[in-house]
Amino acid sequence: MKQIYRTAIVVLALVFAPLSFADNYKVDVKGAHAFIQFKIKHLGYSWLTGRFNTFDGQFSYDEKNPSASKVTIDIDTASIDSNHAERDKHLRGKDFLNVSKFPKATFVSTSFKNLDGGKAELKGELTLHGVTKMITIDVDHVGHGKDPWGGYRRGLAGTTTLKLKDFGIDYNLGPASTEVELSFGIEGIRQ
Amino acid sequence: MIRLKNMPINNRPTHWGWLAVLMHWSTALCVFGLFTLGLWMTGLDYYSPWYKQGPWIHKSIGVLLLLLTLLRLFMRLSLKAPLPLESHKSGERMAAKATHMLLYALILIIIMSGYLISTADGRSIEVFSWFSVPATITITGIQGEAQEELAGSLHWYSACILMGLVGLHILGALKHHIVDKDTTLLRMLRPYANKVIRKSQLK
């Protein structure tokens, strides 16, 4: 019997080991040290940029075991802001995000891999406009360390490109505007 | 009050002056035009030549209709409207009065909410290329909901209610003309006739 307990404890310890050593970070949305931006070509002649103002998220990061890192982000789709009320209203409507039907967009990571030169590759499932798809985000480790107010912070930046059609958004913006570039700059405060 | 002899610009107890008639039918034209244009332009393809032109005309005419409606309201309140026909029952008079008041109120609500959509980000509204209306009025959204969204819902639903009331208004006019065979509709159509009398009334 003792043997079974001992084995169980060892197995549990192994299973939860990566979790117990990873540092958990809460995205600093309160202090607005996090940004989720998008950019899309207008007619193929210029870049239009905008952002989502309301979102929340957390991530875990363990320097000894980076591949156990996890990231989850929830975005309030109605908070889209392209600096033009009429356009934002159109973007929230049925032609694009349909926010009354799909008020949230979520990203849940499935894998994390550190690469050379402070880069990393983050994969996960993005749910947008009711469609869930695996996406790959190119990540930059921007920096980490103590902040001046007694806390510890870590920042990540990421970019990815989405085909609007993949997420069921097929309003015709022209041949040059079928893809949108998403970029994230998130700073987490260690809990 | 201005009264010009033999020029019925003003309302008389028996008929509407031509100014009131002109403003009434201009409003009717604007209301139908704006509703149709609004419905059509919001479904346009991005590459349609009307994608920018449609809203520009819609907003310009909307602002002009606001000015016209304020002028009409001022005239309606300060000058006397013709007396109701004696054949109008008191229930009909009350129903007509309520409908007219609601029509005015809805037109004002629709234009103000439209203004609040376009000015939500501080941009002004260009009325053709003549002048601009600045974004001076704002409303506070409920729990972070954007002004353009609240105003947009108000704009759409009040426009639908207005079209329903317009239908009622038209049905009432037709009922007077066809069923009651009185001059209610005719006196909104023929301002110059000093006294509109229908053949049926002469019999």
mmCIF file of N, CA, C and O in Angstrom, chain B residues 53-89:
data_model
loop_
_atom_site.group_PDB
_atom_site.id
_atom_site.type_symbol
_atom_site.label_atom_id
_atom_site.label_comp_id
_atom_site.label_asym_id
_atom_site.label_seq_id
_atom_site.Cartn_x
_atom_site.Cartn_y
_atom_site.Cartn_z
ATOM 1 N N GLN B 53 -20.438 58.587 -51.614
ATOM 2 C CA GLN B 53 -21.400 59.596 -52.061
ATOM 3 C C GLN B 53 -22.750 59.459 -51.339
ATOM 4 O O GLN B 53 -23.336 60.459 -50.939
ATOM 5 N N GLY B 54 -23.204 58.217 -51.181
ATOM 6 C CA GLY B 54 -24.518 57.956 -50.570
ATOM 7 C C GLY B 54 -24.631 58.553 -49.176
ATOM 8 O O GLY B 54 -25.516 59.376 -48.906
ATOM 9 N N PRO B 55 -23.726 58.186 -48.253
ATOM 10 C CA PRO B 55 -23.779 58.741 -46.901
ATOM 11 C C PRO B 55 -23.605 60.267 -46.881
ATOM 12 O O PRO B 55 -24.200 60.951 -46.047
ATOM 13 N N TRP B 56 -22.826 60.776 -47.817
ATOM 14 C CA TRP B 56 -22.591 62.230 -47.871
ATOM 15 C C TRP B 56 -23.910 62.962 -48.163
ATOM 16 O O TRP B 56 -24.261 63.946 -47.499
ATOM 17 N N ILE B 57 -24.658 62.432 -49.137
ATOM 18 C CA ILE B 57 -25.965 63.028 -49.480
ATOM 19 C C ILE B 57 -26.959 62.809 -48.332
ATOM 20 O O ILE B 57 -27.704 63.718 -47.958
ATOM 21 N N HIS B 58 -26.945 61.592 -47.767
ATOM 22 C CA HIS B 58 -27.863 61.245 -46.669
ATOM 23 C C HIS B 58 -27.696 62.221 -45.496
ATOM 24 O O HIS B 58 -28.662 62.763 -44.964
ATOM 25 N N LYS B 59 -26.436 62.455 -45.121
ATOM 26 C CA LYS B 59 -26.163 63.339 -43.982
ATOM 27 C C LYS B 59 -26.513 64.782 -44.309
ATOM 28 O O LYS B 59 -27.084 65.505 -43.481
ATOM 29 N N SER B 60 -26.170 65.218 -45.520
ATOM 30 C CA SER B 60 -26.437 66.608 -45.912
ATOM 31 C C SER B 60 -27.931 66.889 -45.892
ATOM 32 O O SER B 60 -28.381 67.890 -45.321
ATOM 33 N N ILE B 61 -28.715 66.000 -46.512
ATOM 34 C CA ILE B 61 -30.162 66.209 -46.554
ATOM 35 C C ILE B 61 -30.748 66.101 -45.144
ATOM 36 O O ILE B 61 -31.660 66.847 -44.785
ATOM 37 N N GLY B 62 -30.188 65.194 -44.343
ATOM 38 C CA GLY B 62 -30.649 65.053 -42.966
ATOM 39 C C GLY B 62 -30.530 66.354 -42.197
ATOM 40 O O GLY B 62 -31.463 66.774 -41.505
ATOM 41 N N VAL B 63 -29.389 67.030 -42.328
ATOM 42 C CA VAL B 63 -29.191 68.305 -41.621
ATOM 43 C C VAL B 63 -30.167 69.358 -42.151
ATOM 44 O O VAL B 63 -30.768 70.119 -41.380
ATOM 45 N N LEU B 64 -30.365 69.385 -43.479
ATOM 46 C CA LEU B 64 -31.301 70.351 -44.058
ATOM 47 C C LEU B 64 -32.726 70.073 -43.582
ATOM 48 O O LEU B 64 -33.487 71.005 -43.294
ATOM 49 N N LEU B 65 -33.074 68.782 -43.452
ATOM 50 C CA LEU B 65 -34.411 68.435 -42.961
ATOM 51 C C LEU B 65 -34.582 68.867 -41.506
ATOM 52 O O LEU B 65 -35.670 69.257 -41.092
ATOM 53 N N LEU B 66 -33.492 68.828 -40.747
ATOM 54 C CA LEU B 66 -33.566 69.302 -39.353
ATOM 55 C C LEU B 66 -33.949 70.783 -39.328
ATOM 56 O O LEU B 66 -34.848 71.195 -38.590
ATOM 57 N N LEU B 67 -33.271 71.563 -40.176
ATOM 58 C CA LEU B 67 -33.565 72.998 -40.222
ATOM 59 C C LEU B 67 -35.009 73.224 -40.646
ATOM 60 O O LEU B 67 -35.725 74.037 -40.048
ATOM 61 N N LEU B 68 -35.443 72.489 -41.673
ATOM 62 C CA LEU B 68 -36.813 72.617 -42.171
ATOM 63 C C LEU B 68 -37.819 72.246 -41.084
ATOM 64 O O LEU B 68 -38.825 72.937 -40.883
ATOM 65 N N THR B 69 -37.521 71.167 -40.360
ATOM 66 C CA THR B 69 -38.454 70.703 -39.325
ATOM 67 C C THR B 69 -38.547 71.692 -38.171
ATOM 68 O O THR B 69 -39.633 71.943 -37.641
ATOM 69 N N LEU B 70 -37.420 72.274 -37.796
ATOM 70 C CA LEU B 70 -37.440 73.271 -36.722
ATOM 71 C C LEU B 70 -38.264 74.489 -37.150
ATOM 72 O O LEU B 70 -39.046 75.026 -36.367
ATOM 73 N N LEU B 71 -38.099 74.870 -38.406
ATOM 74 C CA LEU B 71 -38.864 75.998 -38.935
ATOM 75 C C LEU B 71 -40.356 75.670 -38.948
ATOM 76 O O LEU B 71 -41.201 76.481 -38.557
ATOM 77 N N ARG B 72 -40.689 74.444 -39.385
ATOM 78 C CA ARG B 72 -42.090 74.013 -39.429
ATOM 79 C C ARG B 72 -42.699 74.004 -38.031
ATOM 80 O O ARG B 72 -43.815 74.460 -37.832
ATOM 81 N N LEU B 73 -41.916 73.464 -37.080
ATOM 82 C CA LEU B 73 -42.405 73.399 -35.702
ATOM 83 C C LEU B 73 -42.657 74.794 -35.148
ATOM 84 O O LEU B 73 -43.671 75.053 -34.514
ATOM 85 N N PHE B 74 -41.722 75.689 -35.433
ATOM 86 C CA PHE B 74 -41.849 77.072 -34.977
ATOM 87 C C PHE B 74 -43.113 77.694 -35.555
ATOM 88 O O PHE B 74 -43.896 78.344 -34.842
ATOM 89 N N MET B 75 -43.331 77.468 -36.851
ATOM 90 C CA MET B 75 -44.519 78.036 -37.496
ATOM 91 C C MET B 75 -45.801 77.400 -36.978
ATOM 92 O O MET B 75 -46.805 78.069 -36.775
ATOM 93 N N ARG B 76 -45.733 76.086 -36.753
ATOM 94 C CA ARG B 76 -46.918 75.372 -36.282
ATOM 95 C C ARG B 76 -47.327 75.857 -34.891
ATOM 96 O O ARG B 76 -48.497 75.958 -34.563
ATOM 97 N N LEU B 77 -46.297 76.167 -34.078
ATOM 98 C CA LEU B 77 -46.586 76.573 -32.707
ATOM 99 C C LEU B 77 -46.925 78.054 -32.592
ATOM 100 O O LEU B 77 -47.664 78.462 -31.703
ATOM 101 N N SER B 78 -46.372 78.861 -33.511
ATOM 102 C CA SER B 78 -46.599 80.297 -33.366
ATOM 103 C C SER B 78 -47.730 80.808 -34.253
ATOM 104 O O SER B 78 -48.371 81.793 -33.939
ATOM 105 N N LEU B 79 -47.974 80.133 -35.396
ATOM 106 C CA LEU B 79 -49.063 80.548 -36.277
ATOM 107 C C LEU B 79 -50.208 79.554 -36.132
ATOM 108 O O LEU B 79 -49.989 78.399 -35.801
ATOM 109 N N LYS B 80 -51.392 80.007 -36.423
ATOM 110 C CA LYS B 80 -52.548 79.124 -36.270
ATOM 111 C C LYS B 80 -52.654 78.153 -37.438
ATOM 112 O O LYS B 80 -52.500 78.537 -38.596
ATOM 113 N N ALA B 81 -52.934 76.913 -37.118
ATOM 114 C CA ALA B 81 -53.208 75.922 -38.157
ATOM 115 C C ALA B 81 -54.671 76.060 -38.550
ATOM 116 O O ALA B 81 -55.464 76.597 -37.782
ATOM 117 N N PRO B 82 -55.038 75.607 -39.762
ATOM 118 C CA PRO B 82 -56.454 75.664 -40.133
ATOM 119 C C PRO B 82 -57.287 74.871 -39.120
ATOM 120 O O PRO B 82 -56.789 73.940 -38.487
ATOM 121 N N LEU B 83 -58.544 75.248 -39.001
ATOM 122 C CA LEU B 83 -59.423 74.523 -38.080
ATOM 123 C C LEU B 83 -59.745 73.154 -38.671
ATOM 124 O O LEU B 83 -59.780 73.003 -39.893
ATOM 125 N N PRO B 84 -59.970 72.161 -37.832
ATOM 126 C CA PRO B 84 -60.363 70.863 -38.365
ATOM 127 C C PRO B 84 -61.721 70.995 -39.062
ATOM 128 O O PRO B 84 -62.524 71.864 -38.701
ATOM 129 N N LEU B 85 -61.957 70.150 -40.044
ATOM 130 C CA LEU B 85 -63.260 70.174 -40.717
ATOM 131 C C LEU B 85 -64.328 69.793 -39.700
ATOM 132 O O LEU B 85 -64.080 69.011 -38.782
ATOM 133 N N GLU B 86 -65.518 70.346 -39.893
ATOM 134 C CA GLU B 86 -66.582 70.064 -38.922
ATOM 135 C C GLU B 86 -66.979 68.597 -38.912
ATOM 136 O O GLU B 86 -67.470 68.082 -37.910
ATOM 137 N N SER B 87 -66.742 67.960 -40.080
ATOM 138 C CA SER B 87 -67.110 66.544 -40.167
ATOM 139 C C SER B 87 -66.146 65.644 -39.374
ATOM 140 O O SER B 87 -66.443 64.483 -39.138
ATOM 141 N N HIS B 88 -64.973 66.148 -38.984
ATOM 142 C CA HIS B 88 -64.011 65.335 -38.219
ATOM 143 C C HIS B 88 -64.553 65.052 -36.823
ATOM 144 O O HIS B 88 -64.889 65.971 -36.087
ATOM 145 N N LYS B 89 -64.580 63.765 -36.495
ATOM 146 C CA LYS B 89 -65.052 63.407 -35.153
ATOM 147 C C LYS B 89 -63.976 63.748 -34.130
ATOM 148 O O LYS B 89 -62.795 63.862 -34.473
#
